[in-house]
Short mmCIF file of C-alpha atoms (C1' of nucleotides) in Angstrom, two decimals:
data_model
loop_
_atom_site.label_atom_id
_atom_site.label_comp_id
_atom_site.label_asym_id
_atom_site.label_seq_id
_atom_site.Cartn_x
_atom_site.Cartn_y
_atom_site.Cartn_z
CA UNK T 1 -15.92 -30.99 14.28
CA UNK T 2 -13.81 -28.24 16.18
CA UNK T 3 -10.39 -27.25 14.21
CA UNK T 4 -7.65 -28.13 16.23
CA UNK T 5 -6.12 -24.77 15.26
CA UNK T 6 -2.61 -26.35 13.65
CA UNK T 7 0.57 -23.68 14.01
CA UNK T 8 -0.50 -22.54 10.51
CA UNK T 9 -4.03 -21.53 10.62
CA UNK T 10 -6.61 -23.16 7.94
CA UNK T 11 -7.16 -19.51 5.79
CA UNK T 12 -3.18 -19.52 5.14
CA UNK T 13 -2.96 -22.98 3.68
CA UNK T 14 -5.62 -21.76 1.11
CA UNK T 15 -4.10 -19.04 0.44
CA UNK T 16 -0.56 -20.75 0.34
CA UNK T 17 -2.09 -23.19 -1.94
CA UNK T 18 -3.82 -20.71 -4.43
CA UNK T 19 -0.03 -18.90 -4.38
CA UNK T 20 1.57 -21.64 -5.14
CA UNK T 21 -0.98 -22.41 -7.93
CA UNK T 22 -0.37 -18.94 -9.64
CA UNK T 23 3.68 -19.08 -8.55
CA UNK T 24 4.28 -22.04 -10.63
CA UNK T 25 2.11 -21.16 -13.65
CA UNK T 26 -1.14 -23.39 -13.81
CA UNK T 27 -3.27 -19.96 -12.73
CA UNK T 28 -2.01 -17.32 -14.97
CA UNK T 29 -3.50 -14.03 -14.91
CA UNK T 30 -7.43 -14.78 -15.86
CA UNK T 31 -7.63 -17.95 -15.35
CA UNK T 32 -10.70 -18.75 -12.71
CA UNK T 33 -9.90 -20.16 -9.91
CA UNK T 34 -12.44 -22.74 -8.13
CA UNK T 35 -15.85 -21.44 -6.53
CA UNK T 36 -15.54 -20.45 -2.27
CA UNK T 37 -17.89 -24.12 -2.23
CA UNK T 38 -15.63 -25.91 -3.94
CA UNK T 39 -12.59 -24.90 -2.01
CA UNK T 40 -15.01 -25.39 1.07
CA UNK T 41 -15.07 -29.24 0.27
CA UNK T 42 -11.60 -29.44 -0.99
CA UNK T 43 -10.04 -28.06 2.19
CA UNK T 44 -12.37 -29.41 4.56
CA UNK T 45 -13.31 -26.15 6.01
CA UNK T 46 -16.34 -23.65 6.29
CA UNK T 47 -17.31 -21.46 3.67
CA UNK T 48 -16.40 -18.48 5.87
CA UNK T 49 -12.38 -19.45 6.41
CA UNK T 50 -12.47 -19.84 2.78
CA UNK T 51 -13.80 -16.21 1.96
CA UNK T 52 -11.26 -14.99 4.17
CA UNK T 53 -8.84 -16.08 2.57
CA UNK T 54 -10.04 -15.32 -0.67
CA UNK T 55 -10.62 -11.76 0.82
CA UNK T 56 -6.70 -11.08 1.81
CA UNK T 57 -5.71 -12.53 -1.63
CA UNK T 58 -8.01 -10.02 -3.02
CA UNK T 59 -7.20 -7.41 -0.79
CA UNK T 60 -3.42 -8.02 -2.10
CA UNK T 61 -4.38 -7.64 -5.29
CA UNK T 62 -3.27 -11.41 -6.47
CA UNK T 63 -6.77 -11.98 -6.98
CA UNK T 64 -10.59 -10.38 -8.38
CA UNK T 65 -13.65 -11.43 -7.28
CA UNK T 66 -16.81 -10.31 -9.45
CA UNK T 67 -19.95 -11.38 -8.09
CA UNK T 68 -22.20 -13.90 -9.92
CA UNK T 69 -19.50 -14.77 -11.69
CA UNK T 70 -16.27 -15.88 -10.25
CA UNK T 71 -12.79 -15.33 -8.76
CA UNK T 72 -10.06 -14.79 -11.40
CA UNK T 73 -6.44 -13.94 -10.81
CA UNK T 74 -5.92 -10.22 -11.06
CA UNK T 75 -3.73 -8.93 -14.04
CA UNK T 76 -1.99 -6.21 -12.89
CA UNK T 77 0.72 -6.84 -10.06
CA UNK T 78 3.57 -5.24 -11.88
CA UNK T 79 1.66 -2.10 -12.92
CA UNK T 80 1.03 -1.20 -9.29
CA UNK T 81 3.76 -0.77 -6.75
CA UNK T 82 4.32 0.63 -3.80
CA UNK T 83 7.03 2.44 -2.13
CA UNK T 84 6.80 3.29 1.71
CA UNK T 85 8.04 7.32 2.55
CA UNK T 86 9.52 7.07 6.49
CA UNK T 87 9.69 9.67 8.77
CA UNK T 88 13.27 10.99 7.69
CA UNK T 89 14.25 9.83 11.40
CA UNK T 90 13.81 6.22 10.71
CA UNK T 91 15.55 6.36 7.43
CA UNK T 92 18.09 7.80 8.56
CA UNK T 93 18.88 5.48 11.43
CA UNK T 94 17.79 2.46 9.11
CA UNK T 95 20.77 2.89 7.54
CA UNK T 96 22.89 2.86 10.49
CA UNK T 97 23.66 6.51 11.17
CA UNK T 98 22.71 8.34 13.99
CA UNK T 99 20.31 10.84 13.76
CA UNK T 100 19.80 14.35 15.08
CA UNK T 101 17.91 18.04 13.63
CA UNK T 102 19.06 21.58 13.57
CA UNK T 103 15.79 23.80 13.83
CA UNK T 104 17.02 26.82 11.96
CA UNK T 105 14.06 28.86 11.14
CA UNK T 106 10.51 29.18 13.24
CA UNK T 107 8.81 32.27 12.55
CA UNK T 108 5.02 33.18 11.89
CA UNK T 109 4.70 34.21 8.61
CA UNK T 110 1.96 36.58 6.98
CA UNK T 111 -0.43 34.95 4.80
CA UNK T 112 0.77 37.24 2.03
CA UNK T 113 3.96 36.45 2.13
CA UNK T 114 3.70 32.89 1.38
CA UNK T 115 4.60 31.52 -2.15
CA UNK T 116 1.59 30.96 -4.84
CA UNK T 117 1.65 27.24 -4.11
CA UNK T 118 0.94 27.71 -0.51
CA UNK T 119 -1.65 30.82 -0.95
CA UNK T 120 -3.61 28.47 -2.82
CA UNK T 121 -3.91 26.24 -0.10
CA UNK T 122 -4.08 28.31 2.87
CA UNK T 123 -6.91 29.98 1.53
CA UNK T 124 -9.18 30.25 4.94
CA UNK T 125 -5.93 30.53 7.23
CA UNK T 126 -4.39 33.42 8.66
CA UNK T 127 -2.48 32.61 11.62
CA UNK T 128 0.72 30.54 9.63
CA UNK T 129 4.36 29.35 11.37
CA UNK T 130 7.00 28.17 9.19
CA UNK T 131 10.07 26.21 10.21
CA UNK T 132 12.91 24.93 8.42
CA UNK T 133 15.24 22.16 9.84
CA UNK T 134 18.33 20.22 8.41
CA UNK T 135 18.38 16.34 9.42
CA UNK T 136 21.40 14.84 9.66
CA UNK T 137 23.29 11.34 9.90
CA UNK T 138 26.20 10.72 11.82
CA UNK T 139 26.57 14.68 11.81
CA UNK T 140 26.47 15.18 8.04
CA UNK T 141 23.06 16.85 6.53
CA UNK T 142 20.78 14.47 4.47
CA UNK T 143 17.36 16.26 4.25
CA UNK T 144 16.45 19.82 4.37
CA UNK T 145 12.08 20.22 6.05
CA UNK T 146 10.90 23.65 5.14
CA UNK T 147 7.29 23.48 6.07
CA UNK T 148 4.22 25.64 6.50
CA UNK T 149 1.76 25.08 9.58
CA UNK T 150 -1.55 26.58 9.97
CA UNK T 151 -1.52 26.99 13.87
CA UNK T 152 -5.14 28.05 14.14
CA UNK T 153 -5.49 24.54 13.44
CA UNK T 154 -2.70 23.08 15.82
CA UNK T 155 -1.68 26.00 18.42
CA UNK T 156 0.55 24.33 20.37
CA UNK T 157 2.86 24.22 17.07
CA UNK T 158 5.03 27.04 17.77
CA UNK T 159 6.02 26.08 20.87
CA UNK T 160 7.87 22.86 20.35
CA UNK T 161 11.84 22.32 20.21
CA UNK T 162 12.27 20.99 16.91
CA UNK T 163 15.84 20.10 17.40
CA UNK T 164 14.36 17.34 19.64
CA UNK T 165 10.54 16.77 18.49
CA UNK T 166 9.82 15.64 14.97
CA UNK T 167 7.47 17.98 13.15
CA UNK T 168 5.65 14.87 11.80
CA UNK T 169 5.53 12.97 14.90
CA UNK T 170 4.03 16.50 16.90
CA UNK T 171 1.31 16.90 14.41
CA UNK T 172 0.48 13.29 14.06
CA UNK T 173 -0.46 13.18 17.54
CA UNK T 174 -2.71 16.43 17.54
CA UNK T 175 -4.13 16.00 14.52
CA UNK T 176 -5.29 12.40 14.04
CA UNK T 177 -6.15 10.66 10.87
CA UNK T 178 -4.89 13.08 8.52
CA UNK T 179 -5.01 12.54 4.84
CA UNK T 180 -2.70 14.33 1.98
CA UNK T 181 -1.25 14.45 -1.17
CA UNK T 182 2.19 14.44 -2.78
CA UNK T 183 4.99 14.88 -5.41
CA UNK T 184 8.17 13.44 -5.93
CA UNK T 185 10.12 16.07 -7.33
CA UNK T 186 13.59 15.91 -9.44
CA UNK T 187 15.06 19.12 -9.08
CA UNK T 188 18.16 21.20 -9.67
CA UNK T 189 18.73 22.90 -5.71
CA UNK T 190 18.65 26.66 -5.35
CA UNK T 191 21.48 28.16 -3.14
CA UNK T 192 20.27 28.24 -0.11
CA UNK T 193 19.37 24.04 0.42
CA UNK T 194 22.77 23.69 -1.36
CA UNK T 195 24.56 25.38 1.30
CA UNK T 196 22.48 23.26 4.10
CA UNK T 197 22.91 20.04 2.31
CA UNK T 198 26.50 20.86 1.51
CA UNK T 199 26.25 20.23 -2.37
CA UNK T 200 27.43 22.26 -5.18
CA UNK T 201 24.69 24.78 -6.76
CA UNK T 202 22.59 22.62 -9.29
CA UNK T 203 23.08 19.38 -8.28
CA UNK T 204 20.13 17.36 -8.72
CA UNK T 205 17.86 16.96 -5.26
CA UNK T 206 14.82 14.83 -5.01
CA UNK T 207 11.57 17.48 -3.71
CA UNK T 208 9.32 15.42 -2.03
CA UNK T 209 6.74 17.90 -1.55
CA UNK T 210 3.42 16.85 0.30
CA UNK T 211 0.38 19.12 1.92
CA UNK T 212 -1.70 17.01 4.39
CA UNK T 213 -5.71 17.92 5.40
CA UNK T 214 -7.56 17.22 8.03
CA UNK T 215 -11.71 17.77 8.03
CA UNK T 216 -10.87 19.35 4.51
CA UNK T 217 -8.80 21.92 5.55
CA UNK T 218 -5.17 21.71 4.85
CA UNK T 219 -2.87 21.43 8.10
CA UNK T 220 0.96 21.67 6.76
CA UNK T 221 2.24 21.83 3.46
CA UNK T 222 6.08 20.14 3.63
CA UNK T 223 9.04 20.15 1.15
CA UNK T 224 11.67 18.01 1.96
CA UNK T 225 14.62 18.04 -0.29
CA UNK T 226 17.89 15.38 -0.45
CA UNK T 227 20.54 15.16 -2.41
CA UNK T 228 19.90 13.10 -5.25
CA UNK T 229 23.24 10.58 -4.69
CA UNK T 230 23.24 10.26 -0.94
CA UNK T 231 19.23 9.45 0.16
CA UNK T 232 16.69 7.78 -2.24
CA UNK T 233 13.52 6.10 -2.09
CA UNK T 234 13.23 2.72 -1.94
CA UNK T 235 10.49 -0.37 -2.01
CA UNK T 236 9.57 -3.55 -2.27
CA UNK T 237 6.83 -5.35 -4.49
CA UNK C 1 -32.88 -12.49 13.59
CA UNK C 2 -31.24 -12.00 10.00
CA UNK C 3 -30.07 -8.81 9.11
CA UNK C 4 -31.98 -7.13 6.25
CA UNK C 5 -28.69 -5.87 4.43
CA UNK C 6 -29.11 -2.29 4.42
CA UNK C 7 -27.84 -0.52 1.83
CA UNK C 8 -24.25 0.16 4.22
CA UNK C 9 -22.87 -3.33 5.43
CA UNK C 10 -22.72 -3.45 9.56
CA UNK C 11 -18.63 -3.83 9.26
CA UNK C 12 -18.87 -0.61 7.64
CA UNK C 13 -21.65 1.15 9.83
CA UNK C 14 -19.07 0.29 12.75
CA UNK C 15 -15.99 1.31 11.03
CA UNK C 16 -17.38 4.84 9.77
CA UNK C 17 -18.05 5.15 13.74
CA UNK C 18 -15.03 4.50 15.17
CA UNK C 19 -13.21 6.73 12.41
CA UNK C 20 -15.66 9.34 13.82
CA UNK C 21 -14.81 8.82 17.45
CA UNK C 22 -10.93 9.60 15.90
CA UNK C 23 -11.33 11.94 13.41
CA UNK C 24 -13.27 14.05 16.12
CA UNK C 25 -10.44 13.59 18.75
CA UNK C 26 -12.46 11.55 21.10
CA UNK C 27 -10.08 8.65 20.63
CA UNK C 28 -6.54 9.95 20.56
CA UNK C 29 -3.69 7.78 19.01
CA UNK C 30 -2.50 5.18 22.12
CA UNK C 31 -6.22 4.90 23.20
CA UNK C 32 -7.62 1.71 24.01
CA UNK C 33 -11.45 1.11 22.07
CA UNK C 34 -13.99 -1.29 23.44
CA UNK C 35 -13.77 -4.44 22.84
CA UNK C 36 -15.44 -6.88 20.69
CA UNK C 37 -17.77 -7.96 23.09
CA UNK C 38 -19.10 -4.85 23.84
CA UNK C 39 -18.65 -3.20 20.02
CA UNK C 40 -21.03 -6.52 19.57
CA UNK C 41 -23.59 -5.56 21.99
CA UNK C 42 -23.34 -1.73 20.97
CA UNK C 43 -24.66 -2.37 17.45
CA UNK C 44 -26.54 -5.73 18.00
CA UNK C 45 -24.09 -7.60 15.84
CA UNK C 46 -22.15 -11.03 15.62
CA UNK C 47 -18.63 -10.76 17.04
CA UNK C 48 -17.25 -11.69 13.63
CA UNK C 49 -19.10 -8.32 12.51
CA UNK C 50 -17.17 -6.50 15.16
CA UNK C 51 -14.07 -8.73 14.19
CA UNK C 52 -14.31 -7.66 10.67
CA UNK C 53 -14.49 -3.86 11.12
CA UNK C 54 -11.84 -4.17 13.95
CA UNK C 55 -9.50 -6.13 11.32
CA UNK C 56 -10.05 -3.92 8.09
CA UNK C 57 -9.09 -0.54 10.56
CA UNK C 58 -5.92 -2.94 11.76
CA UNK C 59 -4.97 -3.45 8.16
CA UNK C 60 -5.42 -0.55 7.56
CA UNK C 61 -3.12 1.15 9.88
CA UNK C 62 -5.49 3.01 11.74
CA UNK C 63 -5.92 0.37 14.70
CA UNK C 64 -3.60 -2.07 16.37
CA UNK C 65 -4.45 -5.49 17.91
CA UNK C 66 -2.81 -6.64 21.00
CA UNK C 67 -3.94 -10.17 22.06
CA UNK C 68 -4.74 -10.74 25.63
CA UNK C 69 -4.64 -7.09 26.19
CA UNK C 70 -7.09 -4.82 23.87
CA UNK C 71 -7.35 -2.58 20.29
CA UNK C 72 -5.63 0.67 20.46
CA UNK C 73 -5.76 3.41 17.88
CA UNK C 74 -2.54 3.44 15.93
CA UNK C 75 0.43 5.97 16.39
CA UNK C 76 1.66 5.98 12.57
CA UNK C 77 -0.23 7.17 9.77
CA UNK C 78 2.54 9.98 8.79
CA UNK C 79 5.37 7.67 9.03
CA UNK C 80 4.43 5.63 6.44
CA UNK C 81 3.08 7.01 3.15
CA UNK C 82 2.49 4.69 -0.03
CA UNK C 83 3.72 5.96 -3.71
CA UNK C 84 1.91 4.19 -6.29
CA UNK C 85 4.04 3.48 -9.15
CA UNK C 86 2.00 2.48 -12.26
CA UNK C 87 2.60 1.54 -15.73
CA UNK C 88 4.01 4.31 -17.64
CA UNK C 89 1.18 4.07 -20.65
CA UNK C 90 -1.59 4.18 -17.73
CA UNK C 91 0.24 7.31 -16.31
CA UNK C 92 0.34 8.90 -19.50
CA UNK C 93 -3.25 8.12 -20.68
CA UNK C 94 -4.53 9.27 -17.26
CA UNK C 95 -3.42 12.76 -17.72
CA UNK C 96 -5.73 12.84 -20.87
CA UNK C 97 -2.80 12.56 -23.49
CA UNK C 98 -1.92 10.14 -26.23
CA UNK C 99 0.66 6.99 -25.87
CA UNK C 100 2.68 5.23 -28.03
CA UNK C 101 5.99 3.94 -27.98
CA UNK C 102 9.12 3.77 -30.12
CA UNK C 103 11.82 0.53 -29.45
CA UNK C 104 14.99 2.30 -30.50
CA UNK C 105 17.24 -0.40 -29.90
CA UNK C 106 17.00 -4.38 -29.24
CA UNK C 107 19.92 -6.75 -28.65
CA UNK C 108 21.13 -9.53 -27.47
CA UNK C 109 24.55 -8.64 -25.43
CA UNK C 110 27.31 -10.41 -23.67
CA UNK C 111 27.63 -10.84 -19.98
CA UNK C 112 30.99 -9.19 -19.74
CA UNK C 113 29.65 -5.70 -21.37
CA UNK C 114 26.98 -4.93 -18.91
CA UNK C 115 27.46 -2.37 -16.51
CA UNK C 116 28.83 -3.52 -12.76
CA UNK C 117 25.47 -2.87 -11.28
CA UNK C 118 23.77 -5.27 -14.17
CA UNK C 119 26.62 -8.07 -13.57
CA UNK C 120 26.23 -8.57 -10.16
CA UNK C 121 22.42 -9.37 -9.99
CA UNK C 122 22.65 -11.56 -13.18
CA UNK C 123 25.24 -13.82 -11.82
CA UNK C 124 23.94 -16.97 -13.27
CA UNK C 125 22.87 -16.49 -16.53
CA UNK C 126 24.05 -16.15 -19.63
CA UNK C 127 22.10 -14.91 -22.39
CA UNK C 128 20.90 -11.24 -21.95
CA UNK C 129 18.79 -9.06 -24.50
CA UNK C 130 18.47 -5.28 -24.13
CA UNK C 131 16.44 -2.80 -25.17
CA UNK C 132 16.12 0.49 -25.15
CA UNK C 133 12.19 2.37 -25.42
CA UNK C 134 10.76 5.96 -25.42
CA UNK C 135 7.86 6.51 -24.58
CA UNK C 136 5.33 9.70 -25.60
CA UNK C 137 2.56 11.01 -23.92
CA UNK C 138 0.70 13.09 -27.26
CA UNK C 139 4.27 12.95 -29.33
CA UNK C 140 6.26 14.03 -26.94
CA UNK C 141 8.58 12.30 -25.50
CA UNK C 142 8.27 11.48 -21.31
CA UNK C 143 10.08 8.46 -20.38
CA UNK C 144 13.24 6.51 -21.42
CA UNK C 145 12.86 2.93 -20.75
CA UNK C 146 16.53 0.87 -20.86
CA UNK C 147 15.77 -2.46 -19.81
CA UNK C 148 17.94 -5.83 -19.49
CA UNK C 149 16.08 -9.21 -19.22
CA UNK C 150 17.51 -12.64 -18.46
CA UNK C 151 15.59 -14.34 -22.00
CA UNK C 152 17.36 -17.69 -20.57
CA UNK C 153 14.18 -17.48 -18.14
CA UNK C 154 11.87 -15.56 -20.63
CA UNK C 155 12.40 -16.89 -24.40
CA UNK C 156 10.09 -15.43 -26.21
CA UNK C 157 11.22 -11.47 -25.07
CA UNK C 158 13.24 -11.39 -27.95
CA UNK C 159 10.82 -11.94 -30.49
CA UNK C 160 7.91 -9.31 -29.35
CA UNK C 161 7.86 -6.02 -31.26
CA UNK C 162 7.90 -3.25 -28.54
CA UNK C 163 6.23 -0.51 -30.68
CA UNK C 164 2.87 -2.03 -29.65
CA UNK C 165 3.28 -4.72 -26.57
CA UNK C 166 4.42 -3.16 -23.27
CA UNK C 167 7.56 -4.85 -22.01
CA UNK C 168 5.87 -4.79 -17.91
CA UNK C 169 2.80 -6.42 -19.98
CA UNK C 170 4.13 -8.43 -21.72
CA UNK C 171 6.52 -9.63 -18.31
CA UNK C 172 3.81 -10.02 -15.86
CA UNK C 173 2.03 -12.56 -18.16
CA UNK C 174 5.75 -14.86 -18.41
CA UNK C 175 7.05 -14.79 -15.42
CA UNK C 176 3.93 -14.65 -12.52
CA UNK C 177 4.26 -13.24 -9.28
CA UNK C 178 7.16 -11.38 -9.34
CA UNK C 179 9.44 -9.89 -6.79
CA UNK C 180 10.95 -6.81 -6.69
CA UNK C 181 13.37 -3.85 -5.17
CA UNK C 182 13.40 -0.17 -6.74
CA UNK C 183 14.76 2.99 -6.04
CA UNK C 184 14.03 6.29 -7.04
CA UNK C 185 17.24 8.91 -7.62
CA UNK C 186 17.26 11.95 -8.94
CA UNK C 187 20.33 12.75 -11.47
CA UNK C 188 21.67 14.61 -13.88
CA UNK C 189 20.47 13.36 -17.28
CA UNK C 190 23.40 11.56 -19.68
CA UNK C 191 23.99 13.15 -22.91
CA UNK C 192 22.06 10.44 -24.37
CA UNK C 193 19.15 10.72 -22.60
CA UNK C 194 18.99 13.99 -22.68
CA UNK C 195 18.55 14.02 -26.02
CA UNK C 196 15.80 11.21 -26.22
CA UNK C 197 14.15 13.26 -23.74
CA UNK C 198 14.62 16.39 -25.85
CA UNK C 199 16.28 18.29 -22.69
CA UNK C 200 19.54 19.68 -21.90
CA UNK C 201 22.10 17.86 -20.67
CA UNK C 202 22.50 17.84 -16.74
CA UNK C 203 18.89 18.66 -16.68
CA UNK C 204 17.60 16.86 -13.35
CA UNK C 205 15.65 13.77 -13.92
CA UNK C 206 14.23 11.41 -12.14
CA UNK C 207 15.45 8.20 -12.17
CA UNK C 208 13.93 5.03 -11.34
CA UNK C 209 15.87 1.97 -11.17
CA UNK C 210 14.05 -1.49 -10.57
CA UNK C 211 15.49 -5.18 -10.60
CA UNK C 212 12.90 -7.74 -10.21
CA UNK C 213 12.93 -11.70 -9.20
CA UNK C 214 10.84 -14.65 -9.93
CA UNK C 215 11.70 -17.55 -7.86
CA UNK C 216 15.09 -16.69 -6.83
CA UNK C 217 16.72 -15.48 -9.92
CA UNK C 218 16.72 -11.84 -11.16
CA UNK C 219 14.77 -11.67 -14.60
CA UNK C 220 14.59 -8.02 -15.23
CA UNK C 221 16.95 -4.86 -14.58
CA UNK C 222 15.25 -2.30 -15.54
CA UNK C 223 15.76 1.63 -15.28
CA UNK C 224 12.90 4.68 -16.66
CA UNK C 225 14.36 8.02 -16.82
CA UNK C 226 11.71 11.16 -16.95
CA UNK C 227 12.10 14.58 -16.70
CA UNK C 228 11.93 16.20 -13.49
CA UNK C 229 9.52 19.01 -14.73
CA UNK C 230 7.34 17.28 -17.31
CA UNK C 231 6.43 13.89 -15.29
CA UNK C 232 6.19 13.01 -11.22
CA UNK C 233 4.86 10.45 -9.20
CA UNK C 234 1.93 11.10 -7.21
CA UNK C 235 0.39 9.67 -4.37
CA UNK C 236 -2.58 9.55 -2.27
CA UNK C 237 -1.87 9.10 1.61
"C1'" DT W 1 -33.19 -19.83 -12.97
"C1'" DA W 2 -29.06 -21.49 -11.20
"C1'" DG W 3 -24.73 -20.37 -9.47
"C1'" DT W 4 -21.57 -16.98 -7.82
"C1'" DG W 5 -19.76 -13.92 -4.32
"C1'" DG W 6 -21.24 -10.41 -0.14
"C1'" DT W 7 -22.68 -10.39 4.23
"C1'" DC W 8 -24.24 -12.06 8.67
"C1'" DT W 9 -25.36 -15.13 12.85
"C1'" DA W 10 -24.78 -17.44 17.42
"C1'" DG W 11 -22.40 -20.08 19.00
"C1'" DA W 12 -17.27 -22.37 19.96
"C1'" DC W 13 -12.28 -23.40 21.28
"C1'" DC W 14 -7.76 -21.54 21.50
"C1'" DA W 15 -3.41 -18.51 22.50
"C1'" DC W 16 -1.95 -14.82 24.80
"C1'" DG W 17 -1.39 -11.01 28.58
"C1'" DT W 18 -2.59 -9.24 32.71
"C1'" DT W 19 -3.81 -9.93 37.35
"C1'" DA K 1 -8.20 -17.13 36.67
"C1'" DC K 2 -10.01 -14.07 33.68
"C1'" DG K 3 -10.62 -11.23 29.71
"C1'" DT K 4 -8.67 -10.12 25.34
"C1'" DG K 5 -8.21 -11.01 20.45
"C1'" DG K 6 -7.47 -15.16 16.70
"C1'" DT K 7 -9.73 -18.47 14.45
"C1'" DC K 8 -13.47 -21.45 13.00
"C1'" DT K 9 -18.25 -23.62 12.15
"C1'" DA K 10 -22.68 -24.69 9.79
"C1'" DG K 11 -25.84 -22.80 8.65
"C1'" DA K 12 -28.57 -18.35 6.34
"C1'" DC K 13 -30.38 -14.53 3.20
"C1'" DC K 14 -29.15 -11.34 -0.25
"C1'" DA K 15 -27.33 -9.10 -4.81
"C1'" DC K 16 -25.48 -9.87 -8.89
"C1'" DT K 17 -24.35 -12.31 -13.41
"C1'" DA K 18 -24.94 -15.52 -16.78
"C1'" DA K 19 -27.40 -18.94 -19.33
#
DNA sequence: TAGTGGTCTAGACCACGTT
DNA sequence: ACGTGGTCTAGACCACTAA
């Protein structure tokens, strides 16, 4: 009775099969698809291997599954994609460029001092260290990081070499399991990223602009600007 | 013996622990967790409890599974953010305002007037339609949508009234299980645009261009212009 | 009430890495 | 050789939905 464990296991055919089903039109989006016992006996497998693979499907969100009374395949698909943000790093030498930072500002900063956006989320920090650092690929400048740390929250912040440490990396590893939120941004770019990014005054610059918390505090609050033509997002469905 | 189902699942019991263990430091990333075996004898579970909890954390991102060696608390989690990109009448209904839609232009067009990048992804086919869509969150307008879809592969396109069925919609239900690459670049808006848009020209706008496959064969080119102000994506990380 | 999915068990064999 | 995770079984009880 033991599953001789083929190259491909027994949860991927299902799920190859139910794929292929929906791929070449005889499930469209609504249709039911058979009960977890009937794929059981179909497949020749437990009722487990097929929830599993029932699970993933639904986890990808190719399928639903609505207890008591069936699984269905899911609607949406197109309505929900995802794009993947990098560390700037890895974009950069994605494309084949080599990659190095310029630390150009690293100063504590007063709490009143900061801009409204970041007052309203530093509102229980007063011990704040801003840097700002141009990224660049193959020597020319691609992204501009001007970010806000609250270094009651990660001390050791202020003494790192940025030129040589990424700022994401560094925190990453002292504050774990972070969660945040962010923008995408188009903007025209004020004078002063122009000149780092080498652009002409109001060209149009993508602001990705994120603030990260950790046990409900914020941590870092990050813009990262690039020029609109040279660096862009991209993703797969 | 059987487990009374308590109101929290085991998987989860043992996954809000081990986040726990992280969140509070005790588990750094690069750390190696116990193993199944002893996870299993920890909470008086089956293995494929443990499994489960273990796998969900993997998928997640927050763990990562060596065979033969051990589970080890995962180094990412700031290097790779998701975007969620949704349906532009979704987006606009979830910030509480009104949608509708206006199709401003709808025609078939010939191979040898599309633009460069439109000619080299529909290299095989021949009959095109295009159309051009605003779309209004309470009357105003917040997105141009200039689309180009391959009808050779989707007949009926031509023949749906875009005032009232969503072109992604109406897509997703012809052509299943799609494929796709996008990018998001921020530009100066066209006169045209501009003026759909009811900005100034060279106004920055997002721009977010999308070509997507089904079975080999590109069926849609598609590109949604918003205002860099007015609209943004937004993500959870 | 009958049928669905949600969860769980107590075993098992296998592939892989480390020793 | 040994311990790890990867997969699988043949049952089970439960919660939910629909008839």
């Amino acid at each position: 009775m033991s599953n001789k464990s083929a190259p491909t296991p027994a949860y991927q055919r299902i799920k190859d099969s139910i794929l292929a089903n929906i791929h070449s039109g005889i499930w469209t989006a609504g249709t039911a698809i058979p009960t977890e016992m009937a794929l059981t006996e179909t497949f020749g497998v437990s009722r487990m291997t097929v929830n599993r693979a029932l699970k993933e499907l639904t986890d990808e969100q190719i399928l639903e599954r609505r207890q008591g009374s069936g699984t269905f395949v899911a609607q949406n698909k197109f309505n929900q994609t995802f794009i993947t943000v990098h560390n700037v790093r890895q974009d950069i030498e994605q494309i084949g460029k080599h990659y190095h930072a310029n630390c150009i500002f690293a100063k504590q900063i007063a709490y009143d001092k900061l801009p409204d956006l970041a007052k309203s989320l530093f509102l229980h920090s007063q011990i704040l260290y801003e840097v700002h650092i141009v990224h660049y690929g193959d020597g020319e400048p691609l992204q501009v990081e001007r970010r806000i740390v609250d270094i009651g929250l990660v001390p050791d912040f202020s003494r790192q070499n940025f030129n040589l440490i990424n700022t994401s990396d560094f925190l990453i590893k002292k504050v774990p399991l972070v969660h945040g939120k962010y923008k995408i941004i188009a903007a025209n770019c004020p004078d002063d990223i122009a000149q780092l990014l080498g652009v002409g005054k109001d060209t149009p610059v993508l602001l990705l602009r994120r603030h990260t918390y950790s046990s409900g505090l914020v941590v870092t609050l990050v813009e990262m600007w690039q020029a609109g033509d040279s660096f862009m997002f991209e993703g797969v469905l």
